[in-house]
Amino acid sequence: MKTNHNNNRFHDFDTFVGGLKKEDSRNLKITKTFQPIMLTLAVLYALVFQFDTEGGWEQRVGGICYAIGFVLFALIFRKFYKEYRDVDYGVPVVEMLTSAIKRYKMFQRKMLLIIVPVLFIDLGMILITVRSYDGDFSAAFWTTQKLLIPALLFGLVIGLIIAHKRQKPLRDAALMLLKEIQS
Amino acid sequence: MKQTKENHFKSIVEENGDQLKRICRYYNSDAEDQKDMYQEILVNVWKSLDNFRGDSKISTWLYRIALNTALTFNGKTYKRAKLFIDKDVQNLNILFDDDEVLLKEKREVELEMLYNEMNQLSVIDKAMITLMLEGLSSREIADVIGLTEPNIRVKLHRIKEQLRAQLQSSKNE
């Protein structure tokens, strides 16, 4: 096909490729640095409460729960981040749209995974604070929930607002296009 | 490993850059927008390069990336997808594969009408038209879109019929 557009190559192609490579290494760095941070925090929490001579078994177990929660958060973050980063544009349009619809779905079953580290951190908080309530687990439990539940709800609402604003239009468009292709 | 990817990427862009730029031109009239989309396509080529196993032709793979990018470009293109086609594009006549001689008589007027009618098509129909104008076969279009070849043939036939009917009605008015 003859077209009248010029055949100039990207005038700054090498810089562009350099930018791509930088982006790749930045992505890799995010995953590589985030995980050691979470792991360090996990070890730190575990150790701090293990060596707290005034603390009882509750503190030690609580520290371990914190640590497990952080490790699980790190692993889940890694999984989600990889899924987001590794979108393959080289697949057929139908496949691309189908995966976009799944990716931008507001409530995804995999999000339930987050509940597991949250429960560990919750349990950790209860065990660590129980000493302040003279061993009254019930009081420690309710106090922790009063803090944790509003914080989680706040995070959930913010997440939903962002998803509604950014992801819903993309999902609606992908649904529309897929419907059109398959009609 | 990285060096190989870089060289592979460069050679792909060098050999297929024009094809990708044409796709950008189909979807954008503004030179800056074309450049932005081209850049976005290249970013996606780079990102997807590790997944390319050679199961399909490199050109098919690139058309997939170009089309997937065009359909999701800034999340905007699908809303305002308009085709921009050079009126001297020789391939326009493949939209009419029978004896109707579109390009011989009243060429300018009819092409203008055809151009307008093509922009009334749905986003996906436009996407298929761009691939057709690129000279892809039904089989190749099916590979890019992800539908079966008979399905694509039916759709292309329907698009041609629709264009033909609309052109006829425009001529009669």
PDB file of C-alpha atoms in Angstrom, chain A residues 1-11 13-25 27-28 84-97 100 103-104 166 168-174 176-183, chain B residues 2-3 5-6 9-10 13-14 17-18 21-22 25-26 35 38-40 42-44 46-48 51 56 61 64-69 71-72 74-75 78-79 86 88-91 122-125 133-134 142-147 151 155 158:
ATOM      1  CA  MET A   1       0.000   0.000   0.000  1.00  0.00           C
ATOM      2  CA  LYS A   2       1.351   3.377  -0.895  1.00  0.00           C
ATOM      3  CA  THR A   3       0.992   6.029   1.690  1.00  0.00           C
ATOM      4  CA  ASN A   4       2.283   9.528   1.796  1.00  0.00           C
ATOM      5  CA  HIS A   5       3.579   9.474   5.325  1.00  0.00           C
ATOM      6  CA  ASN A   6       7.233   9.884   5.938  1.00  0.00           C
ATOM      7  CA  ASN A   7       9.408   6.961   6.807  1.00  0.00           C
ATOM      8  CA  ASN A   8      11.425   8.729   9.415  1.00  0.00           C
ATOM      9  CA  ARG A   9      12.422   6.569  12.250  1.00  0.00           C
ATOM     10  CA  PHE A  10      11.870   7.791  15.735  1.00  0.00           C
ATOM     11  CA  HIS A  11      14.409  10.576  15.834  1.00  0.00           C
ATOM     12  CA  PHE A  13      14.831   5.909  19.172  1.00  0.00           C
ATOM     13  CA  ASP A  14      17.792   4.927  21.310  1.00  0.00           C
ATOM     14  CA  THR A  15      16.637   7.230  24.096  1.00  0.00           C
ATOM     15  CA  PHE A  16      13.209   5.679  23.819  1.00  0.00           C
ATOM     16  CA  VAL A  17      14.597   2.137  24.113  1.00  0.00           C
ATOM     17  CA  GLY A  18      16.701   3.343  27.024  1.00  0.00           C
ATOM     18  CA  GLY A  19      13.505   4.594  28.681  1.00  0.00           C
ATOM     19  CA  LEU A  20      11.844   1.225  28.193  1.00  0.00           C
ATOM     20  CA  LYS A  21      14.762  -0.581  29.739  1.00  0.00           C
ATOM     21  CA  LYS A  22      14.745   1.862  32.639  1.00  0.00           C
ATOM     22  CA  GLU A  23      11.027   1.218  33.157  1.00  0.00           C
ATOM     23  CA  ASP A  24      11.686  -2.530  33.180  1.00  0.00           C
ATOM     24  CA  SER A  25      14.391  -2.235  35.788  1.00  0.00           C
ATOM     25  CA  ASN A  27       9.419  -2.386  37.862  1.00  0.00           C
ATOM     26  CA  LEU A  28      11.826  -5.063  38.900  1.00  0.00           C
ATOM     27  CA  TYR A  84      -0.878  -5.900  36.426  1.00  0.00           C
ATOM     28  CA  ARG A  85       2.578  -5.509  34.920  1.00  0.00           C
ATOM     29  CA  ASP A  86       2.533  -8.560  32.692  1.00  0.00           C
ATOM     30  CA  VAL A  87      -0.426  -7.639  30.484  1.00  0.00           C
ATOM     31  CA  ASP A  88       0.231  -9.253  27.118  1.00  0.00           C
ATOM     32  CA  TYR A  89      -0.917  -7.063  24.234  1.00  0.00           C
ATOM     33  CA  GLY A  90       0.085  -9.689  21.687  1.00  0.00           C
ATOM     34  CA  VAL A  91      -3.000 -11.820  22.221  1.00  0.00           C
ATOM     35  CA  PRO A  92      -6.091 -11.707  19.967  1.00  0.00           C
ATOM     36  CA  VAL A  93      -8.434  -8.789  20.610  1.00  0.00           C
ATOM     37  CA  VAL A  94     -11.185 -11.045  22.024  1.00  0.00           C
ATOM     38  CA  GLU A  95      -8.747 -12.532  24.532  1.00  0.00           C
ATOM     39  CA  MET A  96      -7.399  -9.109  25.446  1.00  0.00           C
ATOM     40  CA  LEU A  97     -10.892  -7.755  26.078  1.00  0.00           C
ATOM     41  CA  ALA A 100      -9.464  -6.701  30.699  1.00  0.00           C
ATOM     42  CA  ARG A 103      -8.901  -7.474  35.489  1.00  0.00           C
ATOM     43  CA  TYR A 104     -11.119  -4.439  35.963  1.00  0.00           C
ATOM     44  CA  ARG A 166     -10.708   4.551  36.840  1.00  0.00           C
ATOM     45  CA  LYS A 168     -15.349   0.865  35.652  1.00  0.00           C
ATOM     46  CA  PRO A 169     -15.293   2.952  32.440  1.00  0.00           C
ATOM     47  CA  LEU A 170     -12.553   0.699  31.042  1.00  0.00           C
ATOM     48  CA  ARG A 171     -14.475  -2.434  31.967  1.00  0.00           C
ATOM     49  CA  ASP A 172     -17.713  -1.065  30.509  1.00  0.00           C
ATOM     50  CA  ALA A 173     -15.917  -0.225  27.273  1.00  0.00           C
ATOM     51  CA  ALA A 174     -14.305  -3.655  27.077  1.00  0.00           C
ATOM     52  CA  MET A 176     -19.271  -3.200  24.987  1.00  0.00           C
ATOM     53  CA  LEU A 177     -16.539  -4.053  22.481  1.00  0.00           C
ATOM     54  CA  LEU A 178     -16.646  -7.756  23.295  1.00  0.00           C
ATOM     55  CA  LYS A 179     -20.410  -7.812  22.929  1.00  0.00           C
ATOM     56  CA  GLU A 180     -20.048  -6.071  19.600  1.00  0.00           C
ATOM     57  CA  ILE A 181     -17.426  -8.521  18.340  1.00  0.00           C
ATOM     58  CA  GLN A 182     -19.468 -11.522  19.374  1.00  0.00           C
ATOM     59  CA  SER A 183     -22.759 -10.227  18.004  1.00  0.00           C
TER      60      SER A 183
ATOM     61  CA  LYS B   2      18.647  -7.909  27.656  1.00  0.00           C
ATOM     62  CA  GLN B   3      20.898  -7.077  24.740  1.00  0.00           C
ATOM     63  CA  LYS B   5      15.746  -8.321  23.536  1.00  0.00           C
ATOM     64  CA  GLU B   6      16.886  -4.832  22.637  1.00  0.00           C
ATOM     65  CA  PHE B   9      12.955  -5.049  19.415  1.00  0.00           C
ATOM     66  CA  LYS B  10      14.940  -2.680  17.243  1.00  0.00           C
ATOM     67  CA  VAL B  13      10.471  -1.766  14.767  1.00  0.00           C
ATOM     68  CA  GLU B  14      12.814  -1.149  11.870  1.00  0.00           C
ATOM     69  CA  GLY B  17       7.464   0.589  11.904  1.00  0.00           C
ATOM     70  CA  ASP B  18       5.597   1.785   8.809  1.00  0.00           C
ATOM     71  CA  LYS B  21       2.440   4.052  11.949  1.00  0.00           C
ATOM     72  CA  ARG B  22      -0.310   3.435   9.401  1.00  0.00           C
ATOM     73  CA  ARG B  25      -2.864   7.204  11.240  1.00  0.00           C
ATOM     74  CA  TYR B  26      -6.138   5.320  10.834  1.00  0.00           C
ATOM     75  CA  LYS B  35       3.067   9.903  17.622  1.00  0.00           C
ATOM     76  CA  TYR B  38       2.875   4.918  18.077  1.00  0.00           C
ATOM     77  CA  GLN B  39       4.935   5.307  21.198  1.00  0.00           C
ATOM     78  CA  GLU B  40       2.309   3.484  23.259  1.00  0.00           C
ATOM     79  CA  LEU B  42       6.049   0.367  20.933  1.00  0.00           C
ATOM     80  CA  VAL B  43       5.878   0.260  24.724  1.00  0.00           C
ATOM     81  CA  ASN B  44       3.376  -2.590  24.469  1.00  0.00           C
ATOM     82  CA  TRP B  46       8.429  -4.164  24.285  1.00  0.00           C
ATOM     83  CA  LYS B  47       6.327  -5.392  27.220  1.00  0.00           C
ATOM     84  CA  SER B  48       4.861  -8.282  25.225  1.00  0.00           C
ATOM     85  CA  ASN B  51       5.689 -13.617  25.534  1.00  0.00           C
ATOM     86  CA  SER B  56       1.793 -16.552  14.785  1.00  0.00           C
ATOM     87  CA  TRP B  61       1.295 -10.358  16.376  1.00  0.00           C
ATOM     88  CA  ARG B  64      -2.814  -7.528  17.509  1.00  0.00           C
ATOM     89  CA  ILE B  65      -0.723  -5.219  19.666  1.00  0.00           C
ATOM     90  CA  ALA B  66      -1.543  -2.216  17.501  1.00  0.00           C
ATOM     91  CA  LEU B  67      -5.263  -2.925  17.560  1.00  0.00           C
ATOM     92  CA  ASN B  68      -5.355  -3.775  21.263  1.00  0.00           C
ATOM     93  CA  THR B  69      -3.517  -0.538  21.958  1.00  0.00           C
ATOM     94  CA  LEU B  71      -8.861   0.092  21.340  1.00  0.00           C
ATOM     95  CA  THR B  72      -7.569   0.916  24.797  1.00  0.00           C
ATOM     96  CA  ASN B  74      -5.785   6.194  27.043  1.00  0.00           C
ATOM     97  CA  GLY B  75      -9.197   4.581  27.393  1.00  0.00           C
ATOM     98  CA  TYR B  78     -13.048   3.523  21.708  1.00  0.00           C
ATOM     99  CA  LYS B  79     -15.268   6.479  22.525  1.00  0.00           C
ATOM    100  CA  ASP B  86      -6.059   8.731   2.692  1.00  0.00           C
ATOM    101  CA  ASP B  88      -5.798   7.952  -2.582  1.00  0.00           C
ATOM    102  CA  VAL B  89      -5.473   4.636  -0.805  1.00  0.00           C
ATOM    103  CA  GLN B  90      -5.632   2.029  -3.539  1.00  0.00           C
ATOM    104  CA  ASN B  91      -6.948  -0.631  -1.196  1.00  0.00           C
ATOM    105  CA  SER B 122     -19.126   0.454  14.834  1.00  0.00           C
ATOM    106  CA  VAL B 123     -15.678   0.500  16.471  1.00  0.00           C
ATOM    107  CA  ILE B 124     -15.040  -3.182  15.789  1.00  0.00           C
ATOM    108  CA  ASP B 125     -16.243  -2.934  12.197  1.00  0.00           C
ATOM    109  CA  LEU B 133      -7.230  -2.011   4.054  1.00  0.00           C
ATOM    110  CA  GLU B 134      -3.857  -3.270   5.219  1.00  0.00           C
ATOM    111  CA  ALA B 142      -9.472 -13.878  12.314  1.00  0.00           C
ATOM    112  CA  ASP B 143      -6.074 -14.456  13.967  1.00  0.00           C
ATOM    113  CA  VAL B 144      -5.828 -10.834  15.010  1.00  0.00           C
ATOM    114  CA  ILE B 145      -9.384 -10.484  16.302  1.00  0.00           C
ATOM    115  CA  GLY B 146      -9.703 -13.959  17.797  1.00  0.00           C
ATOM    116  CA  LEU B 147     -12.773 -15.149  15.935  1.00  0.00           C
ATOM    117  CA  ASN B 151     -17.262 -15.606  11.343  1.00  0.00           C
ATOM    118  CA  LYS B 155     -18.892  -9.929   9.312  1.00  0.00           C
ATOM    119  CA  ARG B 158     -22.158  -7.685   6.272  1.00  0.00           C
TER     120      ARG B 158
END
